[in-house]
Backbone as a chain_set.jsonl record, in Angstrom:
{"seq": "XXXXXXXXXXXXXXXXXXXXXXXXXXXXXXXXXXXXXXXXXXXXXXXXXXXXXXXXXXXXXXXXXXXXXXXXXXXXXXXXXXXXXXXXXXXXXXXXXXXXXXXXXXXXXXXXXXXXXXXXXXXXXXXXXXXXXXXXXXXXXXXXXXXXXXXXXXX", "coords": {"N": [[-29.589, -78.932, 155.525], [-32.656, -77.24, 154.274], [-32.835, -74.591, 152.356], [-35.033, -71.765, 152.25], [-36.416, -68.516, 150.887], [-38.005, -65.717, 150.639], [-38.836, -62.957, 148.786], [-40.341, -60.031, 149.196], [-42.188, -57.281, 149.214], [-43.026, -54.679, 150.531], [-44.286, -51.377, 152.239], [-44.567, -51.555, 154.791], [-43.593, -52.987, 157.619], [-44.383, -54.603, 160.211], [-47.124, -56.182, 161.367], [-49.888, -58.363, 161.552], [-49.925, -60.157, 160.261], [-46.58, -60.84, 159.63], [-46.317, -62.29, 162.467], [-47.681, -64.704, 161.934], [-46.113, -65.498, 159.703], [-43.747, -65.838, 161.039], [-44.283, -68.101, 162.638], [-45.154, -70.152, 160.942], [-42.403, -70.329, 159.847], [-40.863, -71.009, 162.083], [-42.162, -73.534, 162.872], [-41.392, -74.947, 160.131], [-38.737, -75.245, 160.278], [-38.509, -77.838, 161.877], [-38.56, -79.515, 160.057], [-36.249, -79.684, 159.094], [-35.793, -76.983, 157.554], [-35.421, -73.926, 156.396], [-36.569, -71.28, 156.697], [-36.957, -68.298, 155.268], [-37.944, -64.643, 155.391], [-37.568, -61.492, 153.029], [-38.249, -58.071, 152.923], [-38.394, -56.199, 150.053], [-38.572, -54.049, 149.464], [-37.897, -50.304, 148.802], [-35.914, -47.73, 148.205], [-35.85, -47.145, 145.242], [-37.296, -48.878, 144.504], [-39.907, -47.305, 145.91], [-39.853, -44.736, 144.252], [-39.974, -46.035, 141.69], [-42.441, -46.142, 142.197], [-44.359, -44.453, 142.229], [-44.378, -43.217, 139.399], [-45.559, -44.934, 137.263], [-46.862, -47.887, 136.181], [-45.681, -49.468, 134.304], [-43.072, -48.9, 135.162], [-42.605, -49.68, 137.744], [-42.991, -52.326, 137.751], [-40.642, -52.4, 136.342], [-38.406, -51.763, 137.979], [-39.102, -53.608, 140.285], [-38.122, -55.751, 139.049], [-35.556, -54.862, 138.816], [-34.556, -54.483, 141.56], [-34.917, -57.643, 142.417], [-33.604, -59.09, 140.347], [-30.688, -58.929, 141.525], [-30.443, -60.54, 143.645], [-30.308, -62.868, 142.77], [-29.054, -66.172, 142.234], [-26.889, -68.752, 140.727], [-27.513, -71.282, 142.174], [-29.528, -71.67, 143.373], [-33.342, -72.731, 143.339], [-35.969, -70.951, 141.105], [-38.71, -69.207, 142.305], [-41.78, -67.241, 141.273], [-44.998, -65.262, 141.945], [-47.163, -65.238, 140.689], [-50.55, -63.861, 138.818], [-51.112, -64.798, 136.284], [-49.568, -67.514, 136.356], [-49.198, -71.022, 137.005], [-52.184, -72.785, 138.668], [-51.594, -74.94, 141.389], [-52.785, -77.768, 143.651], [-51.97, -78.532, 146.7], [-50.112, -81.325, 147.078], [-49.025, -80.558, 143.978], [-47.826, -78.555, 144.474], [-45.862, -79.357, 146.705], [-44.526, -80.88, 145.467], [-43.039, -79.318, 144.05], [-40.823, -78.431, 145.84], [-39.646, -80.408, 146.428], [-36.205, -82.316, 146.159], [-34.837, -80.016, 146.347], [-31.869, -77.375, 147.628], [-31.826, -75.029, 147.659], [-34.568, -72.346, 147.855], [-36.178, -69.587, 146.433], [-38.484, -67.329, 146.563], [-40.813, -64.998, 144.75], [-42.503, -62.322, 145.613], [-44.732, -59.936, 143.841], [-44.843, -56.693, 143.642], [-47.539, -53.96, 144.039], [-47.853, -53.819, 141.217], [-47.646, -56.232, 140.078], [-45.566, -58.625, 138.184], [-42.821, -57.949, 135.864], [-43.213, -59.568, 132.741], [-40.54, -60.193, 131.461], [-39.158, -60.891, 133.739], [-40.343, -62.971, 135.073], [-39.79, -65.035, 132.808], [-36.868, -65.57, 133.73], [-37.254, -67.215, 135.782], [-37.666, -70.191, 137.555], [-39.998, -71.424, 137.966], [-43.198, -70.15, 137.474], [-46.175, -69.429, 139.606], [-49.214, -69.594, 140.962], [-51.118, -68.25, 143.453], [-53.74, -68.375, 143.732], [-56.954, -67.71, 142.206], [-57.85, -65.51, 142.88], [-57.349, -61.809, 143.617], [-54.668, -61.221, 145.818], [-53.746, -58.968, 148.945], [-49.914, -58.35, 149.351], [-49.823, -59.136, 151.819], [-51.274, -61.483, 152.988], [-50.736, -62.74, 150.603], [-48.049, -64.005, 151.588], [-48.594, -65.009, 153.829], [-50.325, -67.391, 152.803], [-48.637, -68.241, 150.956], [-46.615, -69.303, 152.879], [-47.724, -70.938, 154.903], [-48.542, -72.921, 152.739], [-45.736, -73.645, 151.716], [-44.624, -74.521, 154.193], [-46.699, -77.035, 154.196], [-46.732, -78.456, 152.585], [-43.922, -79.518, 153.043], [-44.15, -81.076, 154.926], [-46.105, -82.472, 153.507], [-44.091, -83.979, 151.937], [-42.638, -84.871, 154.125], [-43.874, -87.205, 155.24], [-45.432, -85.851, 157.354], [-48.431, -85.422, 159.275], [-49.76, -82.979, 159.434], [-51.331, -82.208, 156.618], [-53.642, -83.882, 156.728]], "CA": [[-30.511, -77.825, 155.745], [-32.671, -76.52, 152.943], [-32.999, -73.097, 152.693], [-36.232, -71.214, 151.49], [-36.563, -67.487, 150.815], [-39.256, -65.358, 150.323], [-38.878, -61.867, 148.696], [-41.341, -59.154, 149.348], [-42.496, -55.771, 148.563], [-44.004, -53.728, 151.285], [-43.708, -50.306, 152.779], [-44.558, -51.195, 156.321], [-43.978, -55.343, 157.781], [-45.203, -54.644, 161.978], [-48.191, -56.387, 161.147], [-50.437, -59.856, 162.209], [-49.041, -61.319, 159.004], [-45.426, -61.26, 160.357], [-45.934, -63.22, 163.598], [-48.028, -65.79, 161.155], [-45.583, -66.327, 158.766], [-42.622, -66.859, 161.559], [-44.831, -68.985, 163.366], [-44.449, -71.218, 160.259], [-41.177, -70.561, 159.618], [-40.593, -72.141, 163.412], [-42.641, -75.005, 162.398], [-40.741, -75.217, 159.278], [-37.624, -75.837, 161.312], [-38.856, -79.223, 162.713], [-38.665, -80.339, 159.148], [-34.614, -78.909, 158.815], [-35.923, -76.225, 156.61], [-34.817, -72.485, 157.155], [-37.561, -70.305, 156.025], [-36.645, -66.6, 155.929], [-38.218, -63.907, 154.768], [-36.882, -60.45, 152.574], [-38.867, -56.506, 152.36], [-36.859, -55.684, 149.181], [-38.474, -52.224, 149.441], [-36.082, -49.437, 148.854], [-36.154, -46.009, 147.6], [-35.492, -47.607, 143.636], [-39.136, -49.053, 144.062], [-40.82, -46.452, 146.032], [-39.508, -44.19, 143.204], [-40.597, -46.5, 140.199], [-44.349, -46.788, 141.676], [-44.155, -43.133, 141.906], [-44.376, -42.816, 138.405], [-46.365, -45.734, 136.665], [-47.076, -49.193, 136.06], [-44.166, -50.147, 134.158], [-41.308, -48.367, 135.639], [-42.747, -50.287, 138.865], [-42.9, -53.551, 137.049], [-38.561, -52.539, 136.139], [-38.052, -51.48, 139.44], [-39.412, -54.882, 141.455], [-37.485, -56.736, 138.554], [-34.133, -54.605, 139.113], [-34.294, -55.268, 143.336], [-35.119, -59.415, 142.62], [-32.596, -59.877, 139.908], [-29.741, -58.557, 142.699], [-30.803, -61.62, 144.694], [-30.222, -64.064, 141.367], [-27.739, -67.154, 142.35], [-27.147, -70.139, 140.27], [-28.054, -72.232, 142.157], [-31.365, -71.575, 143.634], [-34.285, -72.764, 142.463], [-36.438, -69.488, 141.952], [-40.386, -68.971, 141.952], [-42.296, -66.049, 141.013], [-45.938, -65.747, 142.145], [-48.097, -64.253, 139.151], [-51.886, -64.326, 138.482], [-51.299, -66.059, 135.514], [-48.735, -68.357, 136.699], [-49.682, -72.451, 137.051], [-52.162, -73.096, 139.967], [-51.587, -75.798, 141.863], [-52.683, -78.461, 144.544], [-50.957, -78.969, 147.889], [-49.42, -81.985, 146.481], [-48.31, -80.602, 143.152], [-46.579, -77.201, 145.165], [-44.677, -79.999, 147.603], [-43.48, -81.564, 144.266], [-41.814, -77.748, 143.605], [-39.927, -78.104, 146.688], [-38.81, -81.753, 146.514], [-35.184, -82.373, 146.231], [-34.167, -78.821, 145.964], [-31.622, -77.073, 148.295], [-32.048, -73.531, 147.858], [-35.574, -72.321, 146.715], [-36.464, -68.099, 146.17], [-39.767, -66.971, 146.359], [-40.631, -63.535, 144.717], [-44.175, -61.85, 145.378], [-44.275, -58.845, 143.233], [-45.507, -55.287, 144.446], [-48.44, -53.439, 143.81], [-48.737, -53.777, 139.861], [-46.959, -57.373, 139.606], [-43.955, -58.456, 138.162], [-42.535, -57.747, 134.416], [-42.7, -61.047, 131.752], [-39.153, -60.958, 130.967], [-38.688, -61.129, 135.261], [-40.966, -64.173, 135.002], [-39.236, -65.959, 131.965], [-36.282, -65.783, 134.565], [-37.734, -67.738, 136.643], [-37.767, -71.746, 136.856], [-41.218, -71.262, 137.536], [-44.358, -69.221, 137.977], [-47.143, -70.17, 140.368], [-50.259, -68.633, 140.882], [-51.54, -69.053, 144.757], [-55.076, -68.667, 143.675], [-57.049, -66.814, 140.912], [-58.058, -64.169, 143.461], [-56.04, -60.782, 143.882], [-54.354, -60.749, 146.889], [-52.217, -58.186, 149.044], [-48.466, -59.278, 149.678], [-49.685, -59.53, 153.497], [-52.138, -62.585, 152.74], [-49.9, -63.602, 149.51], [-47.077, -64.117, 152.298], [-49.353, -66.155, 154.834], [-50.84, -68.129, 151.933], [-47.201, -69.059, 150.641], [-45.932, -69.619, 154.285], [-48.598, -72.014, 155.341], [-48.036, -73.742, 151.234], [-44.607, -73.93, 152.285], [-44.921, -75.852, 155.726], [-47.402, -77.817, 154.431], [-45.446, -78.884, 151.323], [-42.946, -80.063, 153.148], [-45.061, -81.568, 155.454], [-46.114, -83.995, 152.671], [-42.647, -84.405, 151.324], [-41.708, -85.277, 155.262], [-45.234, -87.304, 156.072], [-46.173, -85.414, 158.349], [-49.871, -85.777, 159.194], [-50.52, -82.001, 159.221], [-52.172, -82.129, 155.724], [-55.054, -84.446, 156.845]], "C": [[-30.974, -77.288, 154.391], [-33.29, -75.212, 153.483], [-34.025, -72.414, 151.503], [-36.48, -69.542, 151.415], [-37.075, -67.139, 150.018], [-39.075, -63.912, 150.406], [-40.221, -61.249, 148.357], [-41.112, -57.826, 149.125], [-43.886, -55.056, 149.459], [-43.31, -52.769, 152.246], [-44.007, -50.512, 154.303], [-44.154, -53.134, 156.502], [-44.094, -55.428, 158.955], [-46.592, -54.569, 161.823], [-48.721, -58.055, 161.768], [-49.619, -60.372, 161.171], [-47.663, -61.655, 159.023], [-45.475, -61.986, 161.0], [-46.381, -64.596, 162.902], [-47.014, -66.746, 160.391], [-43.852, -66.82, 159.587], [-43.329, -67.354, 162.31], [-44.57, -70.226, 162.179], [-43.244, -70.985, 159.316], [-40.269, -71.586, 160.785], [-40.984, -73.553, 162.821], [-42.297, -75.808, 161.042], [-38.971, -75.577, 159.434], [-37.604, -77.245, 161.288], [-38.423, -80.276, 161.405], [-36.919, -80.249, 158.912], [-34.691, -78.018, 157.036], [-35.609, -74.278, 156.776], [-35.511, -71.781, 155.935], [-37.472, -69.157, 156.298], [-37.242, -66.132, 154.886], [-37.846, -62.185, 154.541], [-37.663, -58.864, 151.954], [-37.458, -56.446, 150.965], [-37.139, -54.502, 149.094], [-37.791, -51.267, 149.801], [-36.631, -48.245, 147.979], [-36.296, -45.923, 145.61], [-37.115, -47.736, 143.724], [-39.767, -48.283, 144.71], [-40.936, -45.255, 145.196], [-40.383, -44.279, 142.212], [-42.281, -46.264, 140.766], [-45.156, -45.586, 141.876], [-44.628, -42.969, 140.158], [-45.494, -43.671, 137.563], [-46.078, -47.04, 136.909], [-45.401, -50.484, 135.928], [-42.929, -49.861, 134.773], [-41.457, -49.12, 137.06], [-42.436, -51.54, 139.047], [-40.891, -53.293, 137.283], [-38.21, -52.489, 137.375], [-37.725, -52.466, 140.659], [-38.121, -55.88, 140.247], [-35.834, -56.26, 138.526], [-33.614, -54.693, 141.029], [-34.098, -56.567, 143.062], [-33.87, -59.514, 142.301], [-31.041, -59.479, 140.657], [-29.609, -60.135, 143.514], [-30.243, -63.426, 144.024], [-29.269, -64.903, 141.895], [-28.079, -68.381, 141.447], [-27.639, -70.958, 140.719], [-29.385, -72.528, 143.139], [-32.203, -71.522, 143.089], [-35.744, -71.011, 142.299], [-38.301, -69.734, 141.693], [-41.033, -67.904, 142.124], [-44.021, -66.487, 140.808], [-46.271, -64.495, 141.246], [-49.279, -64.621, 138.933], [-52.594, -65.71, 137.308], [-50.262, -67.298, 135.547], [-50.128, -70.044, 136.985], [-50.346, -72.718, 138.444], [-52.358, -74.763, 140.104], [-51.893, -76.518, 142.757], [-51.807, -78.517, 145.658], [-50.28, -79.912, 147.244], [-48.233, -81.509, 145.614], [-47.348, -79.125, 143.73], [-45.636, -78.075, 145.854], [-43.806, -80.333, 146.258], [-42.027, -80.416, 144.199], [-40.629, -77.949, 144.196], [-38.846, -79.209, 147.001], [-37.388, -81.629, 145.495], [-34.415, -80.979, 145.954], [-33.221, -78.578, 147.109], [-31.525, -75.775, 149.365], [-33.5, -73.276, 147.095], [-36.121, -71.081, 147.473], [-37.561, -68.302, 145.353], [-39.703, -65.845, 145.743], [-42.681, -63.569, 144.56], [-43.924, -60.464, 145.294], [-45.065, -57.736, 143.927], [-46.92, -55.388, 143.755], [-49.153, -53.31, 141.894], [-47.476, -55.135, 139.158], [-45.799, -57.098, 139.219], [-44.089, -58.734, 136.094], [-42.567, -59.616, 133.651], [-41.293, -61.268, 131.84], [-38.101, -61.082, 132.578], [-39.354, -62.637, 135.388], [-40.396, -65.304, 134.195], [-37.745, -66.163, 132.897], [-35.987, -66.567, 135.515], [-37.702, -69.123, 136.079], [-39.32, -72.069, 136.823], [-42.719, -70.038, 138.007], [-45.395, -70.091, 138.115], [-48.193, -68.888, 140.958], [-50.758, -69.135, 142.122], [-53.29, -69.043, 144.502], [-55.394, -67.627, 142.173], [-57.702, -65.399, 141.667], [-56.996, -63.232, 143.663], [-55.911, -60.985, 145.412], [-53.193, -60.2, 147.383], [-51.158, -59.735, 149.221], [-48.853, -59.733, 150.899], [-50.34, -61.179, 153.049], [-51.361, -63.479, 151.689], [-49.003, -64.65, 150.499], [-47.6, -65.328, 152.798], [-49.766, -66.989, 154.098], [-49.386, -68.997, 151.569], [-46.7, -69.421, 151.44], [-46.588, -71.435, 154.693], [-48.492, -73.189, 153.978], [-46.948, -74.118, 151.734], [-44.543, -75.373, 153.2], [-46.054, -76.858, 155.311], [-46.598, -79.089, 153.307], [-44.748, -80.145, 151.61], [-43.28, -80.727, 154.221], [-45.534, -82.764, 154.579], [-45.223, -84.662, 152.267], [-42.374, -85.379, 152.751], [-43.113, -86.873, 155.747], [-45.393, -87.112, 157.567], [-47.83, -85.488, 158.37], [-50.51, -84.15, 159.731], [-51.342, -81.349, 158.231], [-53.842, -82.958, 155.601], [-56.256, -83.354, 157.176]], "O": [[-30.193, -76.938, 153.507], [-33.918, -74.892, 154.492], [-33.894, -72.486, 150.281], [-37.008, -69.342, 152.509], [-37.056, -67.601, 148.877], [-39.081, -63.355, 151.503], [-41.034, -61.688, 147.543], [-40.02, -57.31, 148.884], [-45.089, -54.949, 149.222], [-42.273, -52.978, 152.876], [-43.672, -49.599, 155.058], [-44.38, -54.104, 155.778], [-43.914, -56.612, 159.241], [-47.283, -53.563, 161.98], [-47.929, -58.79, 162.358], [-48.611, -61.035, 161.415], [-47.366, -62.72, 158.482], [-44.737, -62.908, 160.654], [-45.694, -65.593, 163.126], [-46.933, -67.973, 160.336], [-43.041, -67.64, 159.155], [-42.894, -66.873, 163.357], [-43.845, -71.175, 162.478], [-43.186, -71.429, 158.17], [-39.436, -72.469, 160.584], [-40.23, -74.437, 162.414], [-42.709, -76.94, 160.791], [-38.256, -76.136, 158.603], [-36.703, -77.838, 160.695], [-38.065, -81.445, 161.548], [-36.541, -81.265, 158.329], [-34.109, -78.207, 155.968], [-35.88, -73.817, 157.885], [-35.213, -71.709, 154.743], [-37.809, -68.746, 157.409], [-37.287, -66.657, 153.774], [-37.794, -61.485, 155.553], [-37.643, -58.57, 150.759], [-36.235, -56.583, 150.965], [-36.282, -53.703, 148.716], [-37.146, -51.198, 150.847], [-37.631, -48.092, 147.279], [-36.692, -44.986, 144.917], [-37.956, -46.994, 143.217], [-40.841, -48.276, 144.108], [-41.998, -44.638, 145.279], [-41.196, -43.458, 141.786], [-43.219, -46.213, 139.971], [-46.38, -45.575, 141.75], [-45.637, -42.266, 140.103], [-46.421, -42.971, 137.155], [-45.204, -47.394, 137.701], [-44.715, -51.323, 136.511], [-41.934, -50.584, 134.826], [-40.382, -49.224, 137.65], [-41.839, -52.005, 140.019], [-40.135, -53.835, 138.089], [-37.577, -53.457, 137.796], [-36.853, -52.444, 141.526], [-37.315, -56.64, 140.784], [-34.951, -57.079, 138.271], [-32.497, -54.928, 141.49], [-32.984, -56.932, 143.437], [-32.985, -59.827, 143.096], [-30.129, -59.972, 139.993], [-28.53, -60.618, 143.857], [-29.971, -64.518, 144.524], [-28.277, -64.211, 142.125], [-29.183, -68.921, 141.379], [-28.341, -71.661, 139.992], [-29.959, -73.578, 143.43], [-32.367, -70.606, 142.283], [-36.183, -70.312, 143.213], [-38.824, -70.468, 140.855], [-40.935, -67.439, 143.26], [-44.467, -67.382, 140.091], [-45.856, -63.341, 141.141], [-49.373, -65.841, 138.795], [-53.441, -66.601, 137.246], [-50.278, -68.041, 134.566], [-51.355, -70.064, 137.09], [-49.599, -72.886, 139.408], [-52.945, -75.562, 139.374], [-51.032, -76.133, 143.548], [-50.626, -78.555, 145.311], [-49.499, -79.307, 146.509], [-47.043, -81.679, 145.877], [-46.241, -78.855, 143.264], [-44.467, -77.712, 145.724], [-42.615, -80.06, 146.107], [-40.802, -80.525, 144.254], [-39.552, -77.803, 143.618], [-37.737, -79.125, 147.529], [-37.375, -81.062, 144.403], [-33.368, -81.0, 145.307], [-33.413, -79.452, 147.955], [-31.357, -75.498, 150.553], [-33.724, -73.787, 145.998], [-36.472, -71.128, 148.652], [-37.784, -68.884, 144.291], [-38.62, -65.286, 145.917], [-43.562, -64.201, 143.976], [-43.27, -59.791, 146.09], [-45.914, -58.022, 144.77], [-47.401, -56.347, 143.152], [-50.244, -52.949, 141.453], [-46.739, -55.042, 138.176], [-45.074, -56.132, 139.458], [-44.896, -59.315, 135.368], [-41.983, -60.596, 134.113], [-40.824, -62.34, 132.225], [-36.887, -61.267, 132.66], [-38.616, -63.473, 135.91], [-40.425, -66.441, 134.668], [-37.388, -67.32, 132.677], [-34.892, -66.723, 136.057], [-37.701, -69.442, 134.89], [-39.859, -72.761, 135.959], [-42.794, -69.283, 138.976], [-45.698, -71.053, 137.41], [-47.972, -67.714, 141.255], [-50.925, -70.354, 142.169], [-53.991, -69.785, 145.189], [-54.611, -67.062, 141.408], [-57.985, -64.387, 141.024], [-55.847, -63.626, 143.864], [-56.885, -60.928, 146.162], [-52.057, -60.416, 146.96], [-51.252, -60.962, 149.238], [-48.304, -60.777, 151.251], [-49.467, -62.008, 152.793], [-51.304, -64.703, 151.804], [-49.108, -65.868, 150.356], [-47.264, -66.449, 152.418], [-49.663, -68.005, 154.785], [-49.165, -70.168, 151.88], [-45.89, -70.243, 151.013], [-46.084, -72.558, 154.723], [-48.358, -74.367, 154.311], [-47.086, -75.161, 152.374], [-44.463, -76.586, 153.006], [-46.374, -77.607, 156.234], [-46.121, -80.215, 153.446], [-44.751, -81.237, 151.042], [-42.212, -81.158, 154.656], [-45.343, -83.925, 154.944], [-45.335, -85.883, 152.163], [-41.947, -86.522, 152.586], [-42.887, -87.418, 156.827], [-45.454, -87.859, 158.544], [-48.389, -85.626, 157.282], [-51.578, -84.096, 160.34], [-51.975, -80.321, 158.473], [-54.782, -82.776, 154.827], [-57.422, -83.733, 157.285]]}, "num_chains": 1, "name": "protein.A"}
């Protein structure tokens, strides 16, 4: 079983973009993949974004690094992070066992939370919320592994 998790940063999650992204977490099953996803919002970051930029930035990077294990591969989605192809995102996911997502709040995530990271990936060069980030990385995900598996849902 590989196991995929996907930390988030939002004050509400009873939304369309929930049933989306366990709809392909189900369909990420089929492959023996266990796709869960984590609100890390908490009174620390509704605090920091209270105040400014950076203390929001420390804030999202003192919730993640809580989450830190050796041996999960981790990925942090950032504007300027590496974009990539369907293809070259399945690559990410190939032979891993554990692999942590982080999509940062409302004013991204700190550099020295990013150098942390095994890598940073950029889902497009447009801004988008966490709701759409989520569904964008969900559907990446399942499709991913979908090429890894050939499946013929990337045609």
């Amino acid at each position: 079983m590989i196991k995929v998790f996907v930390y988030y940063i939002a004050k509400q999650t009873q939304d369309i973009s929930e049933a989306i992204c366990q709809e392909f977490a189900l369909l990420c099953g089929g492959f023996g993949v266990q796709l869960e996803f984590i609100n890390a919002f908490c009174k620390t970051i509704k605090e920091g974004q209270k105040v400014n930029a950076k203390l929001a930035q420390a804030s999202y990077s003192q919730v993640f690094l809580k989450s830190f294990k050796n041996h999960q591969y981790r990925i942090a989605l950032a504007p300027q992070g590496k974009v990539l192809d369907s293809y070259g995102f399945a690559e990410l996911l190939q032979n891993k066992t554990e692999i942590v997502f982080f999509i940062g709040g409302a004013y991204g995530l700190e550099e020295s939370f990013l150098q942390q990271c095994h890598q940073c990936v950029s889902l497009s060069n447009l801004t988008l919320s966490h709701k759409v980030a989520k569904v964008v990385l969900s559907e990446q995900i399942y499709r991913g592994f979908g090429l890894l598996n050939h499946h013929p849902y990337h045609k």
